[in-house]
Structure formats: C-alpha cells, structure tokens
C-alpha positions as semicolon CSV with decimal commas, in nm:
position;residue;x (nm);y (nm);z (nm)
1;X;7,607;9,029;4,251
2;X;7,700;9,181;4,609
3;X;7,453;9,388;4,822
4;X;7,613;9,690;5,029
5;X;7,347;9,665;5,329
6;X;7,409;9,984;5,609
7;X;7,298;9,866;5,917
8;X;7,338;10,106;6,295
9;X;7,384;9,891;6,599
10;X;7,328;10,114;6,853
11;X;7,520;10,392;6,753
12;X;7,767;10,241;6,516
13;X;7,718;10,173;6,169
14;X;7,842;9,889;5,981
15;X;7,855;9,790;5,619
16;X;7,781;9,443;5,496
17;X;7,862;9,329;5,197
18;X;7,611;9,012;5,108
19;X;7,623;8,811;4,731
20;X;7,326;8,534;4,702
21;X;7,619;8,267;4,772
22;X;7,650;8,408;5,131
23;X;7,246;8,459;5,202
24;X;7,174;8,134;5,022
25;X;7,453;7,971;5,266
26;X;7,293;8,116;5,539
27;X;6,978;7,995;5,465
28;X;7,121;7,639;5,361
29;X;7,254;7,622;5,707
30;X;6,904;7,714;5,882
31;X;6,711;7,432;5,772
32;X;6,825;7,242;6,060
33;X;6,704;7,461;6,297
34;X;6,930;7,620;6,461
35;X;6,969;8,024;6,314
36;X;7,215;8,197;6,549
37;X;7,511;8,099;6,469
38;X;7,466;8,054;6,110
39;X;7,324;8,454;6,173
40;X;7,623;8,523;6,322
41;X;7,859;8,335;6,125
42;X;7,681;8,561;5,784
43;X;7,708;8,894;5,989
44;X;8,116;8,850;6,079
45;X;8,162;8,701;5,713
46;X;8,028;9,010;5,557
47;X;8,077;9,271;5,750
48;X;8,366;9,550;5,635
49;X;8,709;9,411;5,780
50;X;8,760;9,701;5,997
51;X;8,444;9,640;6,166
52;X;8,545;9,308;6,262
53;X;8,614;9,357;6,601
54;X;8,383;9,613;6,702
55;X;8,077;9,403;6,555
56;X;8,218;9,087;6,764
57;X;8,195;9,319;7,097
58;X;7,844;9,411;7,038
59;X;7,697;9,140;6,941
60;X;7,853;8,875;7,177
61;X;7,876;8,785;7,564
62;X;8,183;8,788;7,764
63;X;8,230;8,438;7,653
64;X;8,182;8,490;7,237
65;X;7,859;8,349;7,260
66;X;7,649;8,563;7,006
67;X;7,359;8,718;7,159
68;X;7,031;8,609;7,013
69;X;6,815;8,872;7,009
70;X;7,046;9,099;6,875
71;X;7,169;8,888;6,602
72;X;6,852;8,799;6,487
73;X;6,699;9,125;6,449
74;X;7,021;9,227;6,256
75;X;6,984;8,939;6,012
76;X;6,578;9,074;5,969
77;X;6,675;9,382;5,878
78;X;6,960;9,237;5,671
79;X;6,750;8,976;5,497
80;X;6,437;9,277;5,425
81;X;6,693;9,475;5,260
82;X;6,849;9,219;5,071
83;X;6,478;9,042;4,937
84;X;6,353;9,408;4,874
85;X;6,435;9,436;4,514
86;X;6,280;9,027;4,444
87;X;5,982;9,028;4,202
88;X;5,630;8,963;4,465
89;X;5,480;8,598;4,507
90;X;5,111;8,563;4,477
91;X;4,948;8,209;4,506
92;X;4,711;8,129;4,272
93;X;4,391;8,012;4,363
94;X;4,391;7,635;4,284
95;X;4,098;7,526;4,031
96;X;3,935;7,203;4,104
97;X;3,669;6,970;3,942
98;X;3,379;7,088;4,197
99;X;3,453;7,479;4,091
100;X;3,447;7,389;3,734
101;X;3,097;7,238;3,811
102;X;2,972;7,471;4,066
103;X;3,064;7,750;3,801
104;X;2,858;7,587;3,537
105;X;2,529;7,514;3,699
106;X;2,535;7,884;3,858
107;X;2,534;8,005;3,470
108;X;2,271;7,776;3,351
C-alpha cells in the first residue's frame, strides 16, 4: 500500500509517494551505518517526478553531495508520518523466578 506524505522544504512543497518496499529498503540499507544517502536515495525515489529537480537543488551542494542535516530531518518527518498509523509497542515486564517468590512470601 503507498503513503502520499506532503512535506514543505522551505517554501516548496513536495509529495512523496512511499509503499513499505521503499521504507523497508531504506531501512535495509541503514543497518550499516551510513543513513544519508540511503535518505537521499528514498527521498529522489519517491518524490513526484516533476519535483525531481527542484528537490535535487535543495537538498544538495554544488557538487550533488546531499546535505545531511536537511535530508535527515526530511526522512524524520517522513518516517513519523509514515509509522503514525502502526499499532503502539509496549514491553512487558519480564517475570522471573525471584518475583514469583518475592510475590508469595509478601502474601503469606
């Protein structure tokens, strides 16, 4: 299923379109470390066609190098969208033998 995320750069928005198969190839290609490029390479393969070029201008250097900070934050509010509608986590607290037993001599 594809997620139409709106997201202003300044003072241009842009439309991406994201499907689990893109974020989950994003976040395959994190593990290693490195989250730029893999940040970038997820903006410029989802973003609307026509946006191509203007998103390339904004968020790279003179030399097509992305720019961190700004590709980063992107992907946040990209990724907060995207996970908003995922059912909540909640760890459990883990039961172990020494609860069990300090539970049963505080009832005695």
């Amino acid at each position: 299923m594809a997620k139409m995320i709106p997201v202003t750069i300044g003072v241009t928005d842009f439309e991406f379109t994201i499907t689990d198969r893109d974020y989950n190839k994003f976040v395959d290609s994190i593990t290693g470390g490195k989250t730029v490029l893999p940040g970038y390479n997820l903006l410029s393969s989802t973003v609307k066609n026509e946006q191509h070029a203007e998103l390339k201008r904004l968020v790279t250097d003179g030399q097509n190098n992305p720019r961190a900070t700004l590709v980063m934050s992107v992907i946040g509010e990209i990724t907060e969208e995207f996970t908003s509608d995922l059912p909540a986590v909640v760890k459990t607290r883990k039961s172990s033998a020494n609860s069990s037993k300090e539970t049963d001599l505080s009832n005695s």
